[in-house]
C-alpha cells in the first residue's frame, strides 16, 4: 500500500522543531553509519577541546 503521510515536525503550526543554535546538523544522506559516527565523534572531540 501507500506509505503513510507524516507531517514534517519542522513545518507544523504548533511548536515546530527547531535545531539549537549550536547544534550539529549532519546530513547523513550519502554517509555510512560509520561515517556518521566518526563525524559526530570528531565534532564532540573538537567541542570538548575548546571547553
PDB file of N, CA and C in Angstrom:
ATOM      1  N   UNK A   1       0.807  -1.191   0.000  1.00  0.00           N
ATOM      2  CA  UNK A   1       0.000   0.000   0.000  1.00  0.00           C
ATOM      3  C   UNK A   1       0.847   1.251   0.000  1.00  0.00           C
ATOM      4  N   UNK A   2       0.153   2.355   0.068  1.00  0.00           N
ATOM      5  CA  UNK A   2       0.822   3.655   0.096  1.00  0.00           C
ATOM      6  C   UNK A   2       1.449   3.905   1.463  1.00  0.00           C
ATOM      7  N   UNK A   3       2.613   4.553   1.485  1.00  0.00           N
ATOM      8  CA  UNK A   3       3.191   4.913   2.779  1.00  0.00           C
ATOM      9  C   UNK A   3       2.351   6.000   3.441  1.00  0.00           C
ATOM     10  N   UNK A   4       2.287   5.972   4.753  1.00  0.00           N
ATOM     11  CA  UNK A   4       1.530   6.987   5.491  1.00  0.00           C
ATOM     12  C   UNK A   4       2.219   8.338   5.343  1.00  0.00           C
ATOM     13  N   UNK A   5       1.437   9.375   5.210  1.00  0.00           N
ATOM     14  CA  UNK A   5       1.994  10.720   5.134  1.00  0.00           C
ATOM     15  C   UNK A   5       2.237  11.230   6.545  1.00  0.00           C
ATOM     16  N   UNK A   6       3.472  11.534   6.839  1.00  0.00           N
ATOM     17  CA  UNK A   6       3.834  12.027   8.163  1.00  0.00           C
ATOM     18  C   UNK A   6       4.213  13.490   8.014  1.00  0.00           C
ATOM     19  N   UNK A   7       3.505  14.383   8.706  1.00  0.00           N
ATOM     20  CA  UNK A   7       3.842  15.803   8.591  1.00  0.00           C
ATOM     21  C   UNK A   7       5.233  16.074   9.165  1.00  0.00           C
ATOM     22  N   UNK A   8       5.967  16.933   8.511  1.00  0.00           N
ATOM     23  CA  UNK A   8       7.305  17.277   8.972  1.00  0.00           C
ATOM     24  C   UNK A   8       7.200  18.095  10.252  1.00  0.00           C
ATOM     25  N   UNK A   9       7.900  17.674  11.280  1.00  0.00           N
ATOM     26  CA  UNK A   9       7.836  18.337  12.582  1.00  0.00           C
ATOM     27  C   UNK A   9       8.386  19.758  12.526  1.00  0.00           C
ATOM     28  N   UNK A  10       9.206  20.054  11.534  1.00  0.00           N
ATOM     29  CA  UNK A  10       9.749  21.415  11.418  1.00  0.00           C
ATOM     30  C   UNK A  10       8.740  22.388  10.827  1.00  0.00           C
ATOM     31  N   UNK A  11       7.726  21.865  10.138  1.00  0.00           N
ATOM     32  CA  UNK A  11       6.757  22.722   9.457  1.00  0.00           C
ATOM     33  C   UNK A  11       5.408  22.790  10.145  1.00  0.00           C
ATOM     34  N   UNK A  12       5.251  22.101  11.272  1.00  0.00           N
ATOM     35  CA  UNK A  12       3.944  22.107  11.930  1.00  0.00           C
ATOM     36  C   UNK A  12       3.651  23.479  12.535  1.00  0.00           C
ATOM     37  N   UNK A  13       2.371  23.802  12.629  1.00  0.00           N
ATOM     38  CA  UNK A  13       1.946  25.119  13.099  1.00  0.00           C
ATOM     39  C   UNK A  13       2.236  25.325  14.581  1.00  0.00           C
ATOM     40  N   UNK A  14       2.041  24.288  15.381  1.00  0.00           N
ATOM     41  CA  UNK A  14       2.240  24.407  16.826  1.00  0.00           C
ATOM     42  C   UNK A  14       3.566  23.764  17.208  1.00  0.00           C
ATOM     43  N   UNK A  15       4.407  24.523  17.890  1.00  0.00           N
ATOM     44  CA  UNK A  15       5.692  24.053  18.420  1.00  0.00           C
ATOM     45  C   UNK A  15       6.547  23.312  17.390  1.00  0.00           C
ATOM     46  N   UNK A  16       6.899  23.978  16.286  1.00  0.00           N
ATOM     47  CA  UNK A  16       7.759  23.304  15.308  1.00  0.00           C
ATOM     48  C   UNK A  16       9.129  23.001  15.908  1.00  0.00           C
ATOM     49  N   UNK A  17       9.715  21.888  15.499  1.00  0.00           N
ATOM     50  CA  UNK A  17      11.047  21.546  15.984  1.00  0.00           C
ATOM     51  C   UNK A  17      12.076  22.409  15.274  1.00  0.00           C
ATOM     52  N   UNK A  18      12.955  23.007  16.056  1.00  0.00           N
ATOM     53  CA  UNK A  18      13.992  23.872  15.520  1.00  0.00           C
ATOM     54  C   UNK A  18      15.313  23.462  16.165  1.00  0.00           C
ATOM     55  N   UNK A  19      16.355  23.224  15.368  1.00  0.00           N
ATOM     56  CA  UNK A  19      17.631  22.855  15.978  1.00  0.00           C
ATOM     57  C   UNK A  19      18.185  24.001  16.817  1.00  0.00           C
ATOM     58  N   UNK A  20      18.891  23.658  17.877  1.00  0.00           N
ATOM     59  CA  UNK A  20      19.534  24.668  18.718  1.00  0.00           C
ATOM     60  C   UNK A  20      20.565  25.427  17.892  1.00  0.00           C
ATOM     61  N   UNK A  21      20.868  26.647  18.310  1.00  0.00           N
ATOM     62  CA  UNK A  21      21.812  27.485  17.571  1.00  0.00           C
ATOM     63  C   UNK A  21      23.174  26.814  17.421  1.00  0.00           C
ATOM     64  N   UNK A  22      23.582  26.047  18.429  1.00  0.00           N
ATOM     65  CA  UNK A  22      24.896  25.404  18.388  1.00  0.00           C
ATOM     66  C   UNK A  22      24.814  23.912  18.049  1.00  0.00           C
ATOM     67  N   UNK A  23      23.695  23.486  17.494  1.00  0.00           N
ATOM     68  CA  UNK A  23      23.506  22.066  17.174  1.00  0.00           C
ATOM     69  C   UNK A  23      24.357  21.647  15.979  1.00  0.00           C
ATOM     70  N   UNK A  24      24.801  20.417  16.005  1.00  0.00           N
ATOM     71  CA  UNK A  24      25.453  19.820  14.840  1.00  0.00           C
ATOM     72  C   UNK A  24      24.343  19.284  13.947  1.00  0.00           C
ATOM     73  N   UNK A  25      24.218  19.840  12.751  1.00  0.00           N
ATOM     74  CA  UNK A  25      23.237  19.350  11.783  1.00  0.00           C
ATOM     75  C   UNK A  25      24.025  18.564  10.745  1.00  0.00           C
ATOM     76  N   UNK A  26      23.849  17.268  10.767  1.00  0.00           N
ATOM     77  CA  UNK A  26      24.655  16.369   9.950  1.00  0.00           C
ATOM     78  C   UNK A  26      23.769  15.672   8.924  1.00  0.00           C
ATOM     79  N   UNK A  27      23.990  15.991   7.648  1.00  0.00           N
ATOM     80  CA  UNK A  27      23.243  15.335   6.576  1.00  0.00           C
ATOM     81  C   UNK A  27      23.880  13.978   6.321  1.00  0.00           C
ATOM     82  N   UNK A  28      23.186  12.933   6.693  1.00  0.00           N
ATOM     83  CA  UNK A  28      23.732  11.581   6.570  1.00  0.00           C
ATOM     84  C   UNK A  28      23.241  10.858   5.316  1.00  0.00           C
ATOM     85  N   UNK A  29      22.656  11.601   4.389  1.00  0.00           N
ATOM     86  CA  UNK A  29      22.061  11.007   3.192  1.00  0.00           C
ATOM     87  C   UNK A  29      23.025  10.094   2.448  1.00  0.00           C
ATOM     88  N   UNK A  30      24.242  10.531   2.265  1.00  0.00           N
ATOM     89  CA  UNK A  30      25.207   9.754   1.476  1.00  0.00           C
ATOM     90  C   UNK A  30      26.350   9.206   2.328  1.00  0.00           C
ATOM     91  N   UNK A  31      26.131   9.079   3.634  1.00  0.00           N
ATOM     92  CA  UNK A  31      27.165   8.585   4.538  1.00  0.00           C
ATOM     93  C   UNK A  31      26.780   7.232   5.109  1.00  0.00           C
ATOM     94  N   UNK A  32      27.782   6.422   5.376  1.00  0.00           N
ATOM     95  CA  UNK A  32      27.532   5.157   6.074  1.00  0.00           C
ATOM     96  C   UNK A  32      27.358   5.461   7.558  1.00  0.00           C
ATOM     97  N   UNK A  33      26.848   4.509   8.313  1.00  0.00           N
ATOM     98  CA  UNK A  33      26.691   4.715   9.749  1.00  0.00           C
ATOM     99  C   UNK A  33      28.054   4.966  10.398  1.00  0.00           C
ATOM    100  N   UNK A  34      29.086   4.302   9.899  1.00  0.00           N
ATOM    101  CA  UNK A  34      30.432   4.506  10.435  1.00  0.00           C
ATOM    102  C   UNK A  34      30.902   5.941  10.204  1.00  0.00           C
ATOM    103  N   UNK A  35      30.611   6.486   9.022  1.00  0.00           N
ATOM    104  CA  UNK A  35      30.994   7.865   8.713  1.00  0.00           C
ATOM    105  C   UNK A  35      30.227   8.855   9.584  1.00  0.00           C
ATOM    106  N   UNK A  36      28.960   8.592   9.818  1.00  0.00           N
ATOM    107  CA  UNK A  36      28.151   9.465  10.670  1.00  0.00           C
ATOM    108  C   UNK A  36      28.722   9.480  12.083  1.00  0.00           C
ATOM    109  N   UNK A  37      29.025   8.305  12.608  1.00  0.00           N
ATOM    110  CA  UNK A  37      29.582   8.215  13.959  1.00  0.00           C
ATOM    111  C   UNK A  37      30.919   8.938  14.027  1.00  0.00           C
ATOM    112  N   UNK A  38      31.768   8.742  13.039  1.00  0.00           N
ATOM    113  CA  UNK A  38      33.079   9.394  13.038  1.00  0.00           C
ATOM    114  C   UNK A  38      32.941  10.910  13.002  1.00  0.00           C
ATOM    115  N   UNK A  39      32.048  11.427  12.169  1.00  0.00           N
ATOM    116  CA  UNK A  39      31.845  12.875  12.103  1.00  0.00           C
ATOM    117  C   UNK A  39      31.311  13.421  13.429  1.00  0.00           C
ATOM    118  N   UNK A  40      30.390  12.704  14.047  1.00  0.00           N
ATOM    119  CA  UNK A  40      29.847  13.132  15.335  1.00  0.00           C
ATOM    120  C   UNK A  40      30.930  13.109  16.411  1.00  0.00           C
ATOM    121  N   UNK A  41      31.764  12.076  16.408  1.00  0.00           N
ATOM    122  CA  UNK A  41      32.858  11.997  17.381  1.00  0.00           C
ATOM    123  C   UNK A  41      33.881  13.110  17.158  1.00  0.00           C
ATOM    124  N   UNK A  42      34.203  13.400  15.909  1.00  0.00           N
ATOM    125  CA  UNK A  42      35.132  14.496  15.608  1.00  0.00           C
ATOM    126  C   UNK A  42      34.587  15.815  16.137  1.00  0.00           C
ATOM    127  N   UNK A  43      33.302  16.048  15.919  1.00  0.00           N
ATOM    128  CA  UNK A  43      32.659  17.273  16.392  1.00  0.00           C
ATOM    129  C   UNK A  43      32.718  17.353  17.917  1.00  0.00           C
ATOM    130  N   UNK A  44      32.393  16.249  18.586  1.00  0.00           N
ATOM    131  CA  UNK A  44      32.401  16.226  20.047  1.00  0.00           C
ATOM    132  C   UNK A  44      33.811  16.453  20.587  1.00  0.00           C
ATOM    133  N   UNK A  45      34.796  15.811  19.986  1.00  0.00           N
ATOM    134  CA  UNK A  45      36.188  15.992  20.431  1.00  0.00           C
ATOM    135  C   UNK A  45      36.629  17.441  20.270  1.00  0.00           C
ATOM    136  N   UNK A  46      36.238  18.057  19.157  1.00  0.00           N
ATOM    137  CA  UNK A  46      36.595  19.456  18.914  1.00  0.00           C
ATOM    138  C   UNK A  46      35.943  20.357  19.961  1.00  0.00           C
ATOM    139  N   UNK A  47      34.673  20.128  20.241  1.00  0.00           N
ATOM    140  CA  UNK A  47      33.959  20.940  21.230  1.00  0.00           C
ATOM    141  C   UNK A  47      34.564  20.767  22.617  1.00  0.00           C
ATOM    142  N   UNK A  48      34.912  19.534  22.971  1.00  0.00           N
ATOM    143  CA  UNK A  48      35.500  19.275  24.288  1.00  0.00           C
ATOM    144  C   UNK A  48      36.885  19.902  24.410  1.00  0.00           C
ATOM    145  N   UNK A  49      37.639  19.930  23.328  1.00  0.00           N
ATOM    146  CA  UNK A  49      38.972  20.529  23.351  1.00  0.00           C
ATOM    147  C   UNK A  49      38.891  22.037  23.562  1.00  0.00           C
ATOM    148  N   UNK A  50      37.808  22.650  23.105  1.00  0.00           N
ATOM    149  CA  UNK A  50      37.631  24.097  23.250  1.00  0.00           C
ATOM    150  C   UNK A  50      37.059  24.480  24.599  1.00  0.00           C
ATOM    151  N   UNK A  51      36.550  23.505  25.345  1.00  0.00           N
ATOM    152  CA  UNK A  51      35.903  23.796  26.638  1.00  0.00           C
ATOM    153  C   UNK A  51      36.928  24.045  27.724  1.00  0.00           C
TER     154      UNK A  51
END
